């Protein structure tokens, strides 16, 4: 039987990008996800992909990046597509409409997306209500942000942590979306330290103490990268998500939509986000688990992220272009590459492209 996603994709491509996204989300909410996957998606994950991080057992390292399921509507459906974990959000304290439409643009020729959604979401209470109803199988992280008009950013994040800690397997402090004015300034050393200290204290008070990660932008200077790494090590932040979308427009983009304002994701983001990943791995001396995200469209992209320092990977944009079967293709390809290179686990492969002679690292 032809894959349902392959059948509906021509229709989706003719719709404005956000309408296509809403329709797909609705179909997944209605349980049509099982028609979008092939036999390979149903197979259990290869043992070599299993990994324990922060006390959580990941069956595979391939996750859904934040922004697809902003309101925790379909974490179960996305886990059933074969993802090893799903990150919902960004969730803000109060519901927020986001920027005026159109605000989501496909760059077909570049296998990329530009978005300036602006944290449109139903708010914290709605997300908590949905998360509290879900069955606790599968790993679901919660990505937290601040409302556009909030002045005391820490207060928003703290409330987010207090309300979601009970339901989140991990938390992400998102300070890197380009579509909330001033947000990325929180990445500067003094701001970051002042923000994270009370957040970590709030997380301790929740009792459950889910791991707390920080999501960073690809457009950081070397000094900013060094500052973030030292704050992360000093405050014992549990991990970094590297990276969010970029405001940069590399030369060579073909689509006329490249000129739209917002964050660019997909294939053109791969090189910059992977370079940042490698830099953060080096600066944090391999002590902090990193989630590699940005431009992953194939198993070799995902494997390159792992070898550049990622313990886990995530994707969003390529899923829009290739559809759900991509998830099982990526998982199979990572398992094959690990075996071919003589690694017994993902942990053994993490960061190995940063050594001069990776093949000898294991011998
Ligand atoms: C339409 C869209 C909305 C996004 N919304 C969020 C968001 O709310 N929070 C967030 O942390 N990242 C968000 N992202 C960024 C992704 O999580 C990811 O970091 C980025 O797209 C790079 O991965 P990719 O190249 O695989 O898409 C969004 C991305 C897209 C394309």
mmCIF file of C-alpha atoms and ligand atoms in Angstrom:
data_model
loop_
_atom_site.group_PDB
_atom_site.id
_atom_site.type_symbol
_atom_site.label_atom_id
_atom_site.label_comp_id
_atom_site.label_asym_id
_atom_site.label_seq_id
_atom_site.Cartn_x
_atom_site.Cartn_y
_atom_site.Cartn_z
ATOM 1 C CA UNK A 1 0.000 0.000 0.000
ATOM 2 C CA UNK A 2 1.460 3.446 -0.837
ATOM 3 C CA UNK A 3 2.335 5.506 2.177
ATOM 4 C CA UNK A 4 -0.508 7.859 3.119
ATOM 5 C CA UNK A 5 1.917 10.777 3.584
ATOM 6 C CA UNK A 6 3.274 10.268 0.041
ATOM 7 C CA UNK A 7 -0.308 10.484 -1.210
ATOM 8 C CA UNK A 8 -1.257 13.661 0.638
ATOM 9 C CA UNK A 9 2.083 15.465 0.213
ATOM 10 C CA UNK A 10 1.242 16.971 -3.225
ATOM 11 C CA UNK A 11 -1.918 18.420 -1.679
ATOM 12 C CA UNK A 12 -0.044 19.742 1.338
ATOM 13 C CA UNK A 13 2.567 21.402 -0.895
ATOM 14 C CA UNK A 14 -0.099 23.442 -2.635
ATOM 15 C CA UNK A 15 -1.421 24.827 0.636
ATOM 16 C CA UNK A 16 0.155 27.777 2.434
ATOM 17 C CA UNK A 17 2.828 26.337 4.745
ATOM 18 C CA UNK A 18 0.986 26.982 8.000
ATOM 19 C CA UNK A 19 -2.302 25.565 6.697
ATOM 20 C CA UNK A 20 -0.461 22.403 5.619
ATOM 21 C CA UNK A 21 1.125 22.153 9.045
ATOM 22 C CA UNK A 22 -2.223 22.614 10.821
ATOM 23 C CA UNK A 23 -3.841 19.964 8.634
ATOM 24 C CA UNK A 24 -1.066 17.437 9.290
ATOM 25 C CA UNK A 25 -1.265 18.101 13.009
ATOM 26 C CA UNK A 26 -5.024 17.603 12.953
ATOM 27 C CA UNK A 27 -4.622 14.327 11.032
ATOM 28 C CA UNK A 28 -2.133 13.144 13.639
ATOM 29 C CA UNK A 29 -4.492 14.202 16.423
ATOM 30 C CA UNK A 30 -7.225 12.117 14.812
ATOM 31 C CA UNK A 31 -4.967 9.059 14.862
ATOM 32 C CA UNK A 32 -4.125 9.001 11.144
ATOM 33 C CA UNK A 33 -0.413 8.805 11.966
ATOM 34 C CA UNK A 34 -0.485 5.012 11.695
ATOM 35 C CA UNK A 35 -1.305 5.397 7.976
ATOM 36 C CA UNK A 36 1.784 7.555 7.476
ATOM 37 C CA UNK A 37 4.358 5.010 8.602
ATOM 38 C CA UNK A 38 5.805 2.022 6.852
ATOM 39 C CA UNK A 39 6.648 -1.438 8.174
ATOM 40 C CA UNK A 40 10.153 -0.332 9.183
ATOM 41 C CA UNK A 41 8.707 2.212 11.639
ATOM 42 C CA UNK A 42 6.991 -0.575 13.567
ATOM 43 C CA UNK A 43 10.159 -2.584 14.105
ATOM 44 C CA UNK A 44 11.780 -2.369 17.525
ATOM 45 C CA UNK A 45 14.858 -0.146 17.662
ATOM 46 C CA UNK A 46 18.251 -1.793 17.302
ATOM 47 C CA UNK A 47 19.896 -2.351 20.718
ATOM 48 C CA UNK A 48 22.931 -0.344 19.625
ATOM 49 C CA UNK A 49 20.751 2.796 19.584
ATOM 50 C CA UNK A 50 19.721 2.463 23.241
ATOM 51 C CA UNK A 51 21.221 4.893 25.710
ATOM 52 C CA UNK A 52 20.764 6.025 29.308
ATOM 53 C CA UNK A 53 21.142 9.765 29.888
ATOM 54 C CA UNK A 54 20.084 11.750 32.960
ATOM 55 C CA UNK A 55 18.546 8.529 34.281
ATOM 56 C CA UNK A 56 16.251 8.282 31.254
ATOM 57 C CA UNK A 57 16.271 5.270 28.946
ATOM 58 C CA UNK A 58 16.255 6.425 25.323
ATOM 59 C CA UNK A 59 15.381 3.578 22.916
ATOM 60 C CA UNK A 60 16.932 5.616 20.109
ATOM 61 C CA UNK A 61 18.628 9.031 19.845
ATOM 62 C CA UNK A 62 16.331 10.638 17.235
ATOM 63 C CA UNK A 63 13.933 13.230 18.650
ATOM 64 C CA UNK A 64 11.308 15.636 17.382
ATOM 65 C CA UNK A 65 12.544 19.215 17.785
ATOM 66 C CA UNK A 66 10.519 21.917 19.532
ATOM 67 C CA UNK A 67 8.003 23.970 17.583
ATOM 68 C CA UNK A 68 6.135 21.189 15.808
ATOM 69 C CA UNK A 69 3.931 20.217 18.741
ATOM 70 C CA UNK A 70 3.885 23.522 20.562
ATOM 71 C CA UNK A 71 0.822 22.688 22.667
ATOM 72 C CA UNK A 72 1.431 19.028 23.579
ATOM 73 C CA UNK A 73 -1.403 17.889 21.318
ATOM 74 C CA UNK A 74 0.305 14.887 19.756
ATOM 75 C CA UNK A 75 3.341 13.645 21.715
ATOM 76 C CA UNK A 76 1.997 10.061 21.674
ATOM 77 C CA UNK A 77 1.403 10.117 17.911
ATOM 78 C CA UNK A 78 4.913 11.454 17.282
ATOM 79 C CA UNK A 79 6.469 8.802 19.541
ATOM 80 C CA UNK A 80 4.563 6.174 17.555
ATOM 81 C CA UNK A 81 6.221 7.456 14.354
ATOM 82 C CA UNK A 82 9.418 6.087 15.888
ATOM 83 C CA UNK A 83 10.962 9.110 17.591
ATOM 84 C CA UNK A 84 13.009 8.256 20.673
ATOM 85 C CA UNK A 85 11.762 11.415 22.371
ATOM 86 C CA UNK A 86 9.540 14.387 21.652
ATOM 87 C CA UNK A 87 10.052 17.983 22.767
ATOM 88 C CA UNK A 88 6.830 19.945 23.099
ATOM 89 C CA UNK A 89 6.656 23.775 23.160
ATOM 90 C CA UNK A 90 7.800 26.427 23.186
ATOM 91 C CA UNK A 91 5.210 27.036 25.881
ATOM 92 C CA UNK A 92 4.840 30.524 27.361
ATOM 93 C CA UNK A 93 3.206 31.452 30.657
ATOM 94 C CA UNK A 94 0.152 33.051 29.060
ATOM 95 C CA UNK A 95 -1.460 32.062 25.740
ATOM 96 C CA UNK A 96 -0.061 34.092 22.872
ATOM 97 C CA UNK A 97 -1.266 34.628 19.290
ATOM 98 C CA UNK A 98 2.197 35.053 17.784
ATOM 99 C CA UNK A 99 3.038 37.222 14.789
ATOM 100 C CA UNK A 100 0.583 38.071 12.010
ATOM 101 C CA UNK A 101 0.276 35.536 9.163
ATOM 102 C CA UNK A 102 1.918 34.688 6.845
ATOM 103 C CA UNK A 103 4.750 33.760 9.199
ATOM 104 C CA UNK A 104 5.850 30.341 7.947
ATOM 105 C CA UNK A 105 7.570 29.946 4.567
ATOM 106 C CA UNK A 106 8.817 26.873 2.715
ATOM 107 C CA UNK A 107 12.039 27.259 0.746
ATOM 108 C CA UNK A 108 11.486 24.209 -1.493
ATOM 109 C CA UNK A 109 14.632 24.668 -3.591
ATOM 110 C CA UNK A 110 16.772 24.896 -0.458
ATOM 111 C CA UNK A 111 15.007 22.203 1.610
ATOM 112 C CA UNK A 112 14.570 24.871 4.241
ATOM 113 C CA UNK A 113 11.958 26.836 6.161
ATOM 114 C CA UNK A 114 11.871 30.418 7.393
ATOM 115 C CA UNK A 115 9.559 31.039 10.326
ATOM 116 C CA UNK A 116 8.641 34.052 12.396
ATOM 117 C CA UNK A 117 5.840 32.366 14.331
ATOM 118 C CA UNK A 118 6.626 34.356 17.511
ATOM 119 C CA UNK A 119 5.772 31.700 20.117
ATOM 120 C CA UNK A 120 2.132 31.230 19.153
ATOM 121 C CA UNK A 121 0.801 28.783 21.745
ATOM 122 C CA UNK A 122 -2.108 28.012 24.053
ATOM 123 C CA UNK A 123 -0.124 28.876 27.194
ATOM 124 C CA UNK A 124 1.107 26.957 30.200
ATOM 125 C CA UNK A 125 -2.225 25.868 31.720
ATOM 126 C CA UNK A 126 -3.392 24.235 28.483
ATOM 127 C CA UNK A 127 -0.086 22.418 27.991
ATOM 128 C CA UNK A 128 -0.067 21.192 31.593
ATOM 129 C CA UNK A 129 -3.639 19.968 31.261
ATOM 130 C CA UNK A 130 -2.774 17.954 28.130
ATOM 131 C CA UNK A 131 0.470 16.612 29.602
ATOM 132 C CA UNK A 132 -1.314 15.503 32.755
ATOM 133 C CA UNK A 133 -3.743 13.426 30.664
ATOM 134 C CA UNK A 134 -1.122 11.605 28.614
ATOM 135 C CA UNK A 135 0.051 8.096 29.427
ATOM 136 C CA UNK A 136 3.583 8.205 30.767
ATOM 137 C CA UNK A 137 5.165 6.027 28.118
ATOM 138 C CA UNK A 138 7.924 7.539 26.005
ATOM 139 C CA UNK A 139 10.192 10.471 26.746
ATOM 140 C CA UNK A 140 8.620 13.924 26.456
ATOM 141 C CA UNK A 141 10.567 17.118 27.133
ATOM 142 C CA UNK A 142 9.027 20.538 27.686
ATOM 143 C CA UNK A 143 10.536 23.602 26.016
ATOM 144 C CA UNK A 144 9.817 26.810 27.939
ATOM 145 C CA UNK A 145 9.845 30.425 26.781
ATOM 146 C CA UNK A 146 8.677 33.817 27.895
ATOM 147 C CA UNK A 147 5.801 35.942 26.677
ATOM 148 C CA UNK A 148 6.686 38.704 24.258
ATOM 149 C CA UNK A 149 5.601 41.487 26.647
ATOM 150 C CA UNK A 150 7.167 39.972 29.777
ATOM 151 C CA UNK A 151 9.849 42.103 31.395
ATOM 152 C CA UNK A 152 10.889 39.750 34.215
ATOM 153 C CA UNK A 153 11.887 36.779 32.041
ATOM 154 C CA UNK A 154 13.004 34.635 34.987
ATOM 155 C CA UNK A 155 9.516 34.808 36.538
ATOM 156 C CA UNK A 156 7.950 33.304 33.391
ATOM 157 C CA UNK A 157 10.488 30.476 33.202
ATOM 158 C CA UNK A 158 10.189 29.765 36.941
ATOM 159 C CA UNK A 159 6.417 29.406 36.697
ATOM 160 C CA UNK A 160 6.926 27.171 33.664
ATOM 161 C CA UNK A 161 9.314 24.950 35.620
ATOM 162 C CA UNK A 162 7.024 24.759 38.674
ATOM 163 C CA UNK A 163 3.983 23.801 36.608
ATOM 164 C CA UNK A 164 5.573 21.312 34.210
ATOM 165 C CA UNK A 165 8.290 19.607 36.300
ATOM 166 C CA UNK A 166 5.852 16.896 37.367
ATOM 167 C CA UNK A 167 5.050 15.947 33.761
ATOM 168 C CA UNK A 168 8.287 16.668 31.901
ATOM 169 C CA UNK A 169 11.028 14.090 31.423
ATOM 170 C CA UNK A 170 13.352 17.022 30.765
ATOM 171 C CA UNK A 171 13.062 20.806 30.561
ATOM 172 C CA UNK A 172 14.549 23.174 28.003
ATOM 173 C CA UNK A 173 15.078 26.864 28.687
ATOM 174 C CA UNK A 174 14.694 28.415 25.262
ATOM 175 C CA UNK A 175 16.650 31.664 25.051
ATOM 176 C CA UNK A 176 17.450 31.470 21.366
ATOM 177 C CA UNK A 177 14.345 31.985 19.218
ATOM 178 C CA UNK A 178 14.921 34.954 16.927
ATOM 179 C CA UNK A 179 11.256 35.983 16.895
ATOM 180 C CA UNK A 180 10.883 37.312 20.447
ATOM 181 C CA UNK A 181 12.647 40.663 20.728
ATOM 182 C CA UNK A 182 15.499 40.656 23.257
ATOM 183 C CA UNK A 183 15.259 36.924 24.004
ATOM 184 C CA UNK A 184 18.664 36.047 22.617
ATOM 185 C CA UNK A 185 20.328 38.706 24.809
ATOM 186 C CA UNK A 186 19.713 36.263 27.669
ATOM 187 C CA UNK A 187 22.578 34.210 26.223
ATOM 188 C CA UNK A 188 25.132 36.839 27.332
ATOM 189 C CA UNK A 189 27.188 35.769 30.316
ATOM 190 C CA UNK A 190 25.849 38.048 33.079
ATOM 191 C CA UNK A 191 22.247 37.703 31.880
ATOM 192 C CA UNK A 192 22.538 33.944 31.543
ATOM 193 C CA UNK A 193 23.955 33.443 34.990
ATOM 194 C CA UNK A 194 21.366 35.738 36.569
ATOM 195 C CA UNK A 195 18.594 33.893 34.706
ATOM 196 C CA UNK A 196 19.727 30.343 35.341
ATOM 197 C CA UNK A 197 20.523 30.531 39.073
ATOM 198 C CA UNK A 198 16.896 31.080 40.192
ATOM 199 C CA UNK A 199 15.648 28.633 37.547
ATOM 200 C CA UNK A 200 17.890 25.881 38.863
ATOM 201 C CA UNK A 201 16.779 26.706 42.419
ATOM 202 C CA UNK A 202 13.127 26.517 41.288
ATOM 203 C CA UNK A 203 13.795 23.160 39.659
ATOM 204 C CA UNK A 204 15.330 21.842 42.941
ATOM 205 C CA UNK A 205 12.221 22.900 44.829
ATOM 206 C CA UNK A 206 9.957 20.865 42.562
ATOM 207 C CA UNK A 207 11.228 17.689 44.204
ATOM 208 C CA UNK A 208 11.158 15.728 40.974
ATOM 209 C CA UNK A 209 14.188 17.517 39.555
ATOM 210 C CA UNK A 210 13.965 16.828 35.808
ATOM 211 C CA UNK A 211 17.162 17.579 33.856
ATOM 212 C CA UNK A 212 17.375 21.204 32.768
ATOM 213 C CA UNK A 213 18.855 22.021 29.359
ATOM 214 C CA UNK A 214 19.464 25.335 27.598
ATOM 215 C CA UNK A 215 18.760 25.841 23.896
ATOM 216 C CA UNK A 216 21.155 28.171 22.115
ATOM 217 C CA UNK A 217 21.316 30.043 18.809
ATOM 218 C CA UNK A 218 23.722 29.273 15.982
ATOM 219 C CA UNK A 219 24.620 32.951 15.590
ATOM 220 C CA UNK A 220 26.929 33.305 18.617
ATOM 221 C CA UNK A 221 30.361 34.908 18.669
ATOM 222 C CA UNK A 222 33.311 32.883 19.963
ATOM 223 C CA UNK A 223 33.290 34.936 23.175
ATOM 224 C CA UNK A 224 29.589 34.193 23.686
ATOM 225 C CA UNK A 225 30.189 30.486 23.126
ATOM 226 C CA UNK A 226 32.947 30.519 25.745
ATOM 227 C CA UNK A 227 30.747 32.398 28.206
ATOM 228 C CA UNK A 228 27.875 29.952 27.779
ATOM 229 C CA UNK A 229 30.167 26.964 28.230
ATOM 230 C CA UNK A 230 31.656 28.350 31.424
ATOM 231 C CA UNK A 231 28.217 29.181 32.893
ATOM 232 C CA UNK A 232 26.955 25.713 31.967
ATOM 233 C CA UNK A 233 29.914 24.060 33.704
ATOM 234 C CA UNK A 234 29.794 26.391 36.756
ATOM 235 C CA UNK A 235 26.068 25.989 37.360
ATOM 236 C CA UNK A 236 25.990 22.315 36.389
ATOM 237 C CA UNK A 237 23.368 22.783 33.708
ATOM 238 C CA UNK A 238 22.403 19.276 32.535
ATOM 239 C CA UNK A 239 22.704 19.769 28.786
ATOM 240 C CA UNK A 240 22.572 22.041 25.759
ATOM 241 C CA UNK A 241 20.325 21.910 22.702
ATOM 242 C CA UNK A 242 22.421 23.119 19.767
ATOM 243 C CA UNK A 243 20.853 24.859 17.901
ATOM 244 C CA UNK A 244 17.825 26.976 17.188
ATOM 245 C CA UNK A 245 17.140 28.587 13.785
ATOM 246 C CA UNK A 246 19.501 31.189 12.314
ATOM 247 C CA UNK A 247 18.938 34.828 11.378
ATOM 248 C CA UNK A 248 21.860 34.485 8.972
ATOM 249 C CA UNK A 249 21.223 33.969 5.253
ATOM 250 C CA UNK A 250 24.167 32.141 3.766
ATOM 251 C CA UNK A 251 24.862 33.060 0.137
ATOM 252 C CA UNK A 252 23.511 30.627 -2.418
ATOM 253 C CA UNK A 253 19.936 30.264 -1.185
ATOM 254 C CA UNK A 254 17.722 29.810 -4.232
ATOM 255 C CA UNK A 255 14.197 30.331 -2.974
ATOM 256 C CA UNK A 256 12.655 33.813 -3.141
ATOM 257 C CA UNK A 257 11.314 33.127 0.369
ATOM 258 C CA UNK A 258 14.887 33.353 1.694
ATOM 259 C CA UNK A 259 14.375 37.109 1.988
ATOM 260 C CA UNK A 260 11.536 36.690 4.505
ATOM 261 C CA UNK A 261 12.395 37.817 8.029
ATOM 262 C CA UNK A 262 12.674 35.108 10.686
ATOM 263 C CA UNK A 263 14.662 32.032 11.599
ATOM 264 C CA UNK A 264 16.028 29.772 8.891
ATOM 265 C CA UNK A 265 16.036 25.998 9.450
ATOM 266 C CA UNK A 266 16.744 22.912 7.360
ATOM 267 C CA UNK A 267 19.629 21.963 5.106
ATOM 268 C CA UNK A 268 21.346 25.424 4.957
ATOM 269 C CA UNK A 269 21.564 25.400 8.769
ATOM 270 C CA UNK A 270 23.450 22.114 8.977
ATOM 271 C CA UNK A 271 27.038 23.393 8.679
ATOM 272 C CA UNK A 272 26.738 26.280 11.148
ATOM 273 C CA UNK A 273 24.792 24.330 13.761
ATOM 274 C CA UNK A 274 27.192 21.375 13.538
ATOM 275 C CA UNK A 275 30.221 23.676 13.855
ATOM 276 C CA UNK A 276 28.646 25.216 16.980
ATOM 277 C CA UNK A 277 27.911 21.747 18.343
ATOM 278 C CA UNK A 278 31.560 20.749 17.940
ATOM 279 C CA UNK A 279 32.677 24.018 19.545
ATOM 280 C CA UNK A 280 30.382 23.501 22.549
ATOM 281 C CA UNK A 281 31.548 19.895 22.933
ATOM 282 C CA UNK A 282 35.148 21.101 23.066
ATOM 283 C CA UNK A 283 34.393 24.030 25.386
ATOM 284 C CA UNK A 284 32.392 21.869 27.816
ATOM 285 C CA UNK A 285 35.118 19.204 27.558
ATOM 286 C CA UNK A 286 32.624 16.491 26.666
ATOM 287 C CA UNK A 287 31.156 16.650 30.188
ATOM 288 C CA UNK A 288 27.692 17.881 29.253
ATOM 289 C CA UNK A 289 25.316 15.876 27.045
ATOM 290 C CA UNK A 290 24.490 17.818 23.889
ATOM 291 C CA UNK A 291 21.411 17.546 21.680
ATOM 292 C CA UNK A 292 22.404 18.196 18.054
ATOM 293 C CA UNK A 293 19.736 19.842 15.926
ATOM 294 C CA UNK A 294 19.812 21.815 12.688
ATOM 295 C CA UNK A 295 19.551 20.613 9.115
ATOM 296 C CA UNK A 296 19.425 16.869 9.725
ATOM 297 C CA UNK A 297 17.887 15.325 6.595
ATOM 298 C CA UNK A 298 19.564 11.913 6.479
ATOM 299 C CA UNK A 299 21.232 9.256 8.594
ATOM 300 C CA UNK A 300 24.662 10.537 7.622
ATOM 301 C CA UNK A 301 23.715 14.040 8.831
ATOM 302 C CA UNK A 302 22.554 12.585 12.155
ATOM 303 C CA UNK A 303 25.689 10.467 12.478
ATOM 304 C CA UNK A 304 27.857 13.516 11.704
ATOM 305 C CA UNK A 305 26.146 15.344 14.598
ATOM 306 C CA UNK A 306 26.880 12.426 16.926
ATOM 307 C CA UNK A 307 30.515 12.363 15.869
ATOM 308 C CA UNK A 308 30.665 16.145 16.351
ATOM 309 C CA UNK A 309 29.534 15.758 19.968
ATOM 310 C CA UNK A 310 25.787 15.068 20.105
ATOM 311 C CA UNK A 311 24.470 12.332 22.394
ATOM 312 C CA UNK A 312 20.979 12.905 20.984
ATOM 313 C CA UNK A 313 19.713 14.519 17.782
ATOM 314 C CA UNK A 314 16.483 16.231 16.792
ATOM 315 C CA UNK A 315 14.853 17.312 13.573
ATOM 316 C CA UNK A 316 11.924 19.301 12.320
ATOM 317 C CA UNK A 317 12.313 20.754 8.806
ATOM 318 C CA UNK A 318 13.318 17.558 6.994
ATOM 319 C CA UNK A 319 10.228 15.861 8.401
ATOM 320 C CA UNK A 320 8.111 18.397 6.512
ATOM 321 C CA UNK A 321 9.870 17.601 3.229
ATOM 322 C CA UNK A 322 10.416 13.840 3.559
ATOM 323 C CA UNK A 323 7.582 12.732 5.827
ATOM 324 C CA UNK A 324 7.488 10.214 8.673
ATOM 325 C CA UNK A 325 9.391 7.325 6.978
ATOM 326 C CA UNK A 326 12.526 9.469 7.379
ATOM 327 C CA UNK A 327 12.613 8.654 11.098
ATOM 328 C CA UNK A 328 13.143 4.911 10.638
ATOM 329 C CA UNK A 329 15.586 5.538 7.763
ATOM 330 C CA UNK A 330 17.712 7.732 10.012
ATOM 331 C CA UNK A 331 17.631 5.244 12.885
ATOM 332 C CA UNK A 332 18.637 2.346 10.651
ATOM 333 C CA UNK A 333 21.423 4.383 9.040
ATOM 334 C CA UNK A 334 22.876 5.427 12.412
ATOM 335 C CA UNK A 335 22.863 1.806 13.625
ATOM 336 C CA UNK A 336 24.580 0.657 10.413
ATOM 337 C CA UNK A 337 27.246 3.390 10.626
ATOM 338 C CA UNK A 338 27.998 2.626 14.288
ATOM 339 C CA UNK A 339 28.473 -1.035 13.459
ATOM 340 C CA UNK A 340 30.547 -0.332 10.340
ATOM 341 C CA UNK A 341 32.867 1.944 12.345
ATOM 342 C CA UNK A 342 33.292 -0.635 15.096
ATOM 343 C CA UNK A 343 31.433 1.247 17.819
ATOM 344 C CA UNK A 344 29.404 -0.756 20.347
ATOM 345 C CA UNK A 345 27.203 2.170 21.416
ATOM 346 C CA UNK A 346 26.331 5.776 20.625
ATOM 347 C CA UNK A 347 28.367 6.942 23.628
ATOM 348 C CA UNK A 348 31.509 5.507 22.039
ATOM 349 C CA UNK A 349 30.954 7.534 18.857
ATOM 350 C CA UNK A 350 30.094 10.878 20.495
ATOM 351 C CA UNK A 351 32.657 13.544 19.618
ATOM 352 C CA UNK A 352 34.969 11.198 17.733
ATOM 353 C CA UNK A 353 35.241 13.407 14.645
ATOM 354 C CA UNK A 354 37.003 15.950 16.854
ATOM 355 C CA UNK A 355 39.923 13.618 17.484
ATOM 356 C CA UNK A 356 42.631 13.517 14.879
ATOM 357 C CA UNK A 357 42.411 9.774 14.310
ATOM 358 C CA UNK A 358 38.894 8.636 15.175
ATOM 359 C CA UNK A 359 39.457 5.064 14.019
ATOM 360 C CA UNK A 360 42.187 4.628 16.612
ATOM 361 C CA UNK A 361 40.163 6.134 19.450
ATOM 362 C CA UNK A 362 38.667 2.729 20.176
ATOM 363 C CA UNK A 363 41.613 0.498 19.627
HETATM 364 C C1 LIG B 1 8.085 26.395 12.096
HETATM 365 C C2 LIG B 1 9.105 26.241 13.172
HETATM 366 C C3 LIG B 1 8.779 26.573 14.472
HETATM 367 C C4 LIG B 1 9.714 26.432 15.483
HETATM 368 N N1 LIG B 1 9.369 26.749 16.774
HETATM 369 C C5 LIG B 1 10.254 26.543 17.763
HETATM 370 C C6 LIG B 1 9.887 26.800 19.106
HETATM 371 O O1 LIG B 1 8.757 27.151 19.413
HETATM 372 N N2 LIG B 1 10.837 26.627 20.055
HETATM 373 C C7 LIG B 1 12.113 26.199 19.768
HETATM 374 O O2 LIG B 1 12.926 26.034 20.680
HETATM 375 N N3 LIG B 1 12.470 25.942 18.501
HETATM 376 C C8 LIG B 1 11.582 26.091 17.508
HETATM 377 N N4 LIG B 1 11.951 25.814 16.216
HETATM 378 C C9 LIG B 1 13.351 25.409 15.934
HETATM 379 C C10 LIG B 1 13.521 23.901 15.861
HETATM 380 O O3 LIG B 1 13.228 23.292 17.090
HETATM 381 C C11 LIG B 1 14.964 23.555 15.452
HETATM 382 O O4 LIG B 1 15.832 24.023 16.461
HETATM 383 C C12 LIG B 1 15.363 24.186 14.121
HETATM 384 O O5 LIG B 1 14.284 24.178 13.217
HETATM 385 C C13 LIG B 1 16.538 23.456 13.467
HETATM 386 O O6 LIG B 1 16.218 22.118 13.164
HETATM 387 P P1 LIG B 1 15.765 21.638 11.685
HETATM 388 O O7 LIG B 1 16.761 22.204 10.728
HETATM 389 O O8 LIG B 1 15.774 20.139 11.737
HETATM 390 O O9 LIG B 1 14.407 22.182 11.462
HETATM 391 C C14 LIG B 1 11.022 25.936 15.188
HETATM 392 C C15 LIG B 1 11.331 25.598 13.873
HETATM 393 C C16 LIG B 1 10.400 25.730 12.868
HETATM 394 C C17 LIG B 1 10.767 25.323 11.463
#
